[in-house]
Coordinates of N, CA and C in Angstrom, one line a residue:
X1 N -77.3 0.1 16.1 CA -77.5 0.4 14.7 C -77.1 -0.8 13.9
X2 N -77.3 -0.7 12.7 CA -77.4 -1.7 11.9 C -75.9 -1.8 11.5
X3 N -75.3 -3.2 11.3 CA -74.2 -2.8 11.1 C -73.5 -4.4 10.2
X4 N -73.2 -4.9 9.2 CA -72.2 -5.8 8.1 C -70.6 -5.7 8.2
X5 N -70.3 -6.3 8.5 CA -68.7 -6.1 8.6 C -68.6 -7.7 7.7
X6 N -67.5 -7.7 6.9 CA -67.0 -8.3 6.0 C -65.4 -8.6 6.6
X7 N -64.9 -9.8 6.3 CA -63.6 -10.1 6.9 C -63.3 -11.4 5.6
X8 N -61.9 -11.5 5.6 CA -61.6 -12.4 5.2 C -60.7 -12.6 4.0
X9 N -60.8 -11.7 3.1 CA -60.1 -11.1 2.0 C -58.4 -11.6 2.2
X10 N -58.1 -11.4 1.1 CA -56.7 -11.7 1.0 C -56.2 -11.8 -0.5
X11 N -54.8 -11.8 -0.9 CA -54.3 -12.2 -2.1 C -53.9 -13.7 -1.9
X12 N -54.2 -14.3 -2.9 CA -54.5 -16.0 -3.0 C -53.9 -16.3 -4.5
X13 N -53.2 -17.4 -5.0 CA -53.1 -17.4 -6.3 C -54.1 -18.5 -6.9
X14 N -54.3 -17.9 -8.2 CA -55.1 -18.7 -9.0 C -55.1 -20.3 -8.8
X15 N -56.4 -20.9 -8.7 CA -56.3 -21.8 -8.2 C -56.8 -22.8 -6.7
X16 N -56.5 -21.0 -5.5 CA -56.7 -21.0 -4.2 C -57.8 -21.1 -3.6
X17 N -58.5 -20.8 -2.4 CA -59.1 -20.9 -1.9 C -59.2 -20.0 -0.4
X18 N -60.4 -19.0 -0.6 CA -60.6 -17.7 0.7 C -62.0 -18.0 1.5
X19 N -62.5 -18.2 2.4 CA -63.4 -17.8 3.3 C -63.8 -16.7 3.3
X20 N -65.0 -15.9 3.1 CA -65.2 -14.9 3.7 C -66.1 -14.6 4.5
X21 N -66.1 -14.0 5.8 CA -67.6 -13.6 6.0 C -68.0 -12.5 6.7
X22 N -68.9 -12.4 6.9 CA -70.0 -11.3 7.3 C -70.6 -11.0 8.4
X23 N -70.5 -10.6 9.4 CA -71.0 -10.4 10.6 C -72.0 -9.0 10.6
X24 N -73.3 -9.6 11.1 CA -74.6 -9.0 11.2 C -74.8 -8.9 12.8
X25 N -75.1 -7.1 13.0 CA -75.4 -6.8 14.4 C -76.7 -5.5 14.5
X26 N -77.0 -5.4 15.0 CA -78.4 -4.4 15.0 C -79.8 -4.9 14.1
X27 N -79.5 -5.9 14.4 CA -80.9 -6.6 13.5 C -81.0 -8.0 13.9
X28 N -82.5 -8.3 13.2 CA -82.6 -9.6 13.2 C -82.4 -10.4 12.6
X29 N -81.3 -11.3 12.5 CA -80.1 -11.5 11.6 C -81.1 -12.6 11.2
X30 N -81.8 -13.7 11.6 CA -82.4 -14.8 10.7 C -83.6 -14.3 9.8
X31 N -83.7 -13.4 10.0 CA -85.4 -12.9 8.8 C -84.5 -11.8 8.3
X32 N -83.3 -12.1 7.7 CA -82.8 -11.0 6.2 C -82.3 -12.2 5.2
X33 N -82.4 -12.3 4.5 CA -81.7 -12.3 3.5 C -80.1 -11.7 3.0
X34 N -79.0 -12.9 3.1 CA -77.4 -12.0 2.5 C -77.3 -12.2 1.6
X35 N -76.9 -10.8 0.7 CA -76.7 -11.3 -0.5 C -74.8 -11.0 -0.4
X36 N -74.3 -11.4 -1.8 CA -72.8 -11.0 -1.7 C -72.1 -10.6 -2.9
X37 N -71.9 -9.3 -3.2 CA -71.7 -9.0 -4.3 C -70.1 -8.4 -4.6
X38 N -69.9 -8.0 -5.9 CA -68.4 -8.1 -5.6 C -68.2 -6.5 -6.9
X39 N -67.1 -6.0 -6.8 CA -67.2 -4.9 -7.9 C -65.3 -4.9 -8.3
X40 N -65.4 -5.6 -9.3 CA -63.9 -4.6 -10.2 C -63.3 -3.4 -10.2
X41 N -61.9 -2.9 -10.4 CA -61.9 -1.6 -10.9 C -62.6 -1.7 -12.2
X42 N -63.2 -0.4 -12.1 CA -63.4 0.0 -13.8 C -64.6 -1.1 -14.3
X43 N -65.2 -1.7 -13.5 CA -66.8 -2.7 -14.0 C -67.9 -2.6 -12.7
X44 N -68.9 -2.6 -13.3 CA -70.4 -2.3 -12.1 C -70.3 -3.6 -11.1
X45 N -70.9 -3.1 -10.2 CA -70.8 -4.0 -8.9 C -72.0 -5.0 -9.6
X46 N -71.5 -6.4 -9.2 CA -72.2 -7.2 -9.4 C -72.6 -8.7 -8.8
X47 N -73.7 -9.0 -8.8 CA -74.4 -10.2 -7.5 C -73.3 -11.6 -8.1
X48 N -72.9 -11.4 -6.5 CA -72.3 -13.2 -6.7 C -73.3 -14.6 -5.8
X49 N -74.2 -13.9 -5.0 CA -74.7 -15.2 -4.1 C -75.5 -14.4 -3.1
X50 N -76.7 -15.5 -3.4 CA -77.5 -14.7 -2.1 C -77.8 -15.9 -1.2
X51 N -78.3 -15.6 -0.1 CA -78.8 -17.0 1.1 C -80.0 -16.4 1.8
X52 N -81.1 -16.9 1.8 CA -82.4 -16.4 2.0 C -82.1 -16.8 3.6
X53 N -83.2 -15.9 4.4 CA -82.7 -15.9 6.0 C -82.7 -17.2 7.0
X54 N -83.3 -18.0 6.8 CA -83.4 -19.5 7.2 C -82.4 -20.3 6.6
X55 N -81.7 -20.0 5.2 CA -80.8 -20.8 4.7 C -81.4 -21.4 3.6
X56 N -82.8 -22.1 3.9 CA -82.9 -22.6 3.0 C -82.8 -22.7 1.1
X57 N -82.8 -21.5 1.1 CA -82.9 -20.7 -0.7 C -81.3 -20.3 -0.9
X58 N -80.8 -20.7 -1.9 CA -79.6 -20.0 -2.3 C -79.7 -19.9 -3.4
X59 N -78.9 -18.9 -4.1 CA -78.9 -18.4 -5.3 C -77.2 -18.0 -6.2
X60 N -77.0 -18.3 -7.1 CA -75.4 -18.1 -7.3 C -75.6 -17.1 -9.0
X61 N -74.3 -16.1 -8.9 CA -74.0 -16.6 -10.3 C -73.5 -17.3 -11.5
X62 N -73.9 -17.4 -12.6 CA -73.3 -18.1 -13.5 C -72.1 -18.4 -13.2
X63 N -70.8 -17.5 -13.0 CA -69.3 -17.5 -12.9 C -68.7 -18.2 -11.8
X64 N -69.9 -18.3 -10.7 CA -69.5 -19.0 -9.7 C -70.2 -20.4 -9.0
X65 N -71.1 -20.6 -10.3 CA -71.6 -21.7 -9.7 C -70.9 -22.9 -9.9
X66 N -70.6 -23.7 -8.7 CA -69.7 -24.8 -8.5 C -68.7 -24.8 -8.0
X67 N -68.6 -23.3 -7.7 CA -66.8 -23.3 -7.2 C -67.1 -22.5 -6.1
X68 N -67.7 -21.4 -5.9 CA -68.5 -20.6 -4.6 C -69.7 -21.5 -3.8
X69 N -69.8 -21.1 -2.6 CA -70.6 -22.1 -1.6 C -71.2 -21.1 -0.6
X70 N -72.5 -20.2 -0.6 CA -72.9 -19.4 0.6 C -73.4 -19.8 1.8
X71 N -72.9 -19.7 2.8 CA -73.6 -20.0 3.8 C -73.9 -19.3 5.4
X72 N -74.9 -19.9 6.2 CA -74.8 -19.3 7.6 C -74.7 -19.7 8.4
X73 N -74.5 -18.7 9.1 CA -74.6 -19.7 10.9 C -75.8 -18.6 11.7
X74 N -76.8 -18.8 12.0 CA -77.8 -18.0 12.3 C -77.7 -17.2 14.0
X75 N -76.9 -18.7 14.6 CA -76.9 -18.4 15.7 C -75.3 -17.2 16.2
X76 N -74.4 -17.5 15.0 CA -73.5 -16.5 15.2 C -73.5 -15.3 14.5
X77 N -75.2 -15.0 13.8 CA -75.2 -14.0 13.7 C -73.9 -13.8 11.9
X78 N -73.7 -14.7 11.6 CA -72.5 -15.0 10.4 C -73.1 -15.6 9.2
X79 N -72.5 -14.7 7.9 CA -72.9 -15.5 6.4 C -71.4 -15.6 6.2
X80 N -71.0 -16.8 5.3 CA -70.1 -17.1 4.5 C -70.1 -17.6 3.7
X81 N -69.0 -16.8 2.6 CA -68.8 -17.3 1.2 C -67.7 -17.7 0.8
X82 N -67.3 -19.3 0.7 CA -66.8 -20.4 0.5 C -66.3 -20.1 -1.1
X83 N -65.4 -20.0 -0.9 CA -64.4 -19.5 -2.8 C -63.6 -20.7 -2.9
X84 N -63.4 -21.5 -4.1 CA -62.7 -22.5 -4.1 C -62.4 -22.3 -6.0
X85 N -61.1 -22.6 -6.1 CA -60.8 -22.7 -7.8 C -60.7 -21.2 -8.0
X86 N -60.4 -20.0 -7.1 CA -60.7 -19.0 -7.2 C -59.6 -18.2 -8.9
X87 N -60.2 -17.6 -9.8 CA -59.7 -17.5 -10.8 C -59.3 -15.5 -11.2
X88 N -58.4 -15.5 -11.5 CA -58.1 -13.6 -11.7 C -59.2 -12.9 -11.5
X89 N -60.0 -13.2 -12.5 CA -61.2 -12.5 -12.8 C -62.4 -12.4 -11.9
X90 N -62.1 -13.4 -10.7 CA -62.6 -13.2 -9.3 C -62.4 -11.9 -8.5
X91 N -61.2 -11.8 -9.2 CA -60.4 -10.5 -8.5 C -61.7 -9.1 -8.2
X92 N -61.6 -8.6 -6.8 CA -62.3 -7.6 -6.6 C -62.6 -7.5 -5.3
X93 N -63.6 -6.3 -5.1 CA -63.8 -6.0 -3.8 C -65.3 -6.3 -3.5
X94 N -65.1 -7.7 -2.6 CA -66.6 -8.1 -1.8 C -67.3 -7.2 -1.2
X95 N -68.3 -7.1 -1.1 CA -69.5 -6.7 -0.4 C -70.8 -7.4 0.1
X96 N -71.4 -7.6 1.4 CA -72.0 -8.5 1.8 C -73.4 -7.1 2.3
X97 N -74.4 -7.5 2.1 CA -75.4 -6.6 2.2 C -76.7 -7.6 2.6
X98 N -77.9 -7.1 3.2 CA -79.0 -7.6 3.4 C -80.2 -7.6 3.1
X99 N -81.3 -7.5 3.5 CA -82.2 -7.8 2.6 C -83.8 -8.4 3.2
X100 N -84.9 -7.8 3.3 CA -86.0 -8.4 3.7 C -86.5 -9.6 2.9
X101 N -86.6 -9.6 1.6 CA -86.9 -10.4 0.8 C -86.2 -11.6 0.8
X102 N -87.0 -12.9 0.4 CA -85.7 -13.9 0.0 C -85.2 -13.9 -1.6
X103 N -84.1 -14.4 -1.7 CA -83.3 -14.9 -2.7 C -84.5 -15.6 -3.9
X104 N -84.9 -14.7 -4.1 CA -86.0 -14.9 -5.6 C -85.2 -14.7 -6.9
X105 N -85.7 -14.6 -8.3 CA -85.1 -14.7 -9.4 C -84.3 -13.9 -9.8
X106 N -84.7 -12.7 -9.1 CA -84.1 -11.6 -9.3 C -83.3 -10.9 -7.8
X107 N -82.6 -12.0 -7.5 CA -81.5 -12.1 -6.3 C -80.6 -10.7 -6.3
X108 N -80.2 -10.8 -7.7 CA -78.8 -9.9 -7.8 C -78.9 -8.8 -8.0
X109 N -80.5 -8.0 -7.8 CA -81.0 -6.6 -8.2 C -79.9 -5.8 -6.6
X110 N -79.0 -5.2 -6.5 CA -78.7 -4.3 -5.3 C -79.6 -3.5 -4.8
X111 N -79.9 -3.0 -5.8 CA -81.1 -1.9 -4.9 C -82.1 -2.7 -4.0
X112 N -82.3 -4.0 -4.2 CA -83.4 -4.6 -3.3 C -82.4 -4.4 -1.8
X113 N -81.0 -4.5 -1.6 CA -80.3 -4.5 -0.1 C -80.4 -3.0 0.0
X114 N -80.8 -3.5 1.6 CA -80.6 -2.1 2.5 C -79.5 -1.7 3.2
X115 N -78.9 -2.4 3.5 CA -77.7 -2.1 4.3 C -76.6 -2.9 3.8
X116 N -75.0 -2.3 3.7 CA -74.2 -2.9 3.0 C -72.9 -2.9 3.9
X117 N -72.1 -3.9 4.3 CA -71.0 -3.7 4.7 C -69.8 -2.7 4.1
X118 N -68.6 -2.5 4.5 CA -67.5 -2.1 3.7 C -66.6 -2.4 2.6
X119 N -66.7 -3.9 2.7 CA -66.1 -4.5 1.6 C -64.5 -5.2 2.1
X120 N -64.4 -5.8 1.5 CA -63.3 -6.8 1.7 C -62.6 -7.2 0.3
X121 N -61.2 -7.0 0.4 CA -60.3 -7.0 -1.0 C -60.2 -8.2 -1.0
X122 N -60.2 -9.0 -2.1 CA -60.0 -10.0 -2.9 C -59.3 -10.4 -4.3
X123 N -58.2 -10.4 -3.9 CA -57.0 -10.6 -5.3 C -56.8 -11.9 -5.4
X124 N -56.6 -11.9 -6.7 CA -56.4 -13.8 -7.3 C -55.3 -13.4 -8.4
X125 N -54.0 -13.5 -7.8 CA -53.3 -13.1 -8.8 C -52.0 -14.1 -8.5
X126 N -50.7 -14.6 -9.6 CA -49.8 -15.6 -9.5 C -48.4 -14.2 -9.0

């Protein structure tokens, strides 16, 4: 069965730097698309970074462009998202999800993923 497991989370202080990633099993992990999205208490879940299935297309948002880095390893079946300068308002709970389509303009629509891992806590606090 299809299955996203997310790892990596942690409390980090402002400033720090987390790994996270994503392990893809019951599928064909090089023809999806990861996207990686993240949700606050109390604000709508929202797209941080997508990586089209070859790698080659990435997509970020505004908040995190330059300081987040998405990537894969196709052969281990693994996406990672590379957090650096990570700031409070980072603060939340990851979610890594997939996806037939690649990383087009409209990357950060959720309803385009089909399958979504559990999520992974992410605190950025002093």
């Amino acid at each position: 069965q299809v299955q996203l497991v997310e790892s990596g989370g942690g409390l980090v202080q402002p400033g720090g730097s987390l790994r996270l990633s994503c392990a893809g099993s019951g599928f064909t992990f090089d023809e999806k698309s990861i996207g990686w999205f993240r949700q606050a208490p109390g604000k709508e879940r929202e797209g941080v970074a997508c990586i089209s299935g070859r790698g080659g297309k990435s997509a970020y948002a505004d908040s995190v462009k330059g300081r987040f880095t998405v990537s894969r390893d196709n052969v281990r079946n693994t996406a990672f998202l590379q957090m650096n300068s990570l700031k409070p308002e980072d603060t939340g709970v990851y979610y890594c999800a997939k996806k037939f389509w690649p990383c087009g303009d409209t990357w950060y629509v959720d309803l385009d993923f089909d399958s979504w891992g559990q999520g992974t806590q992410v605190t950025v606090s002093s």
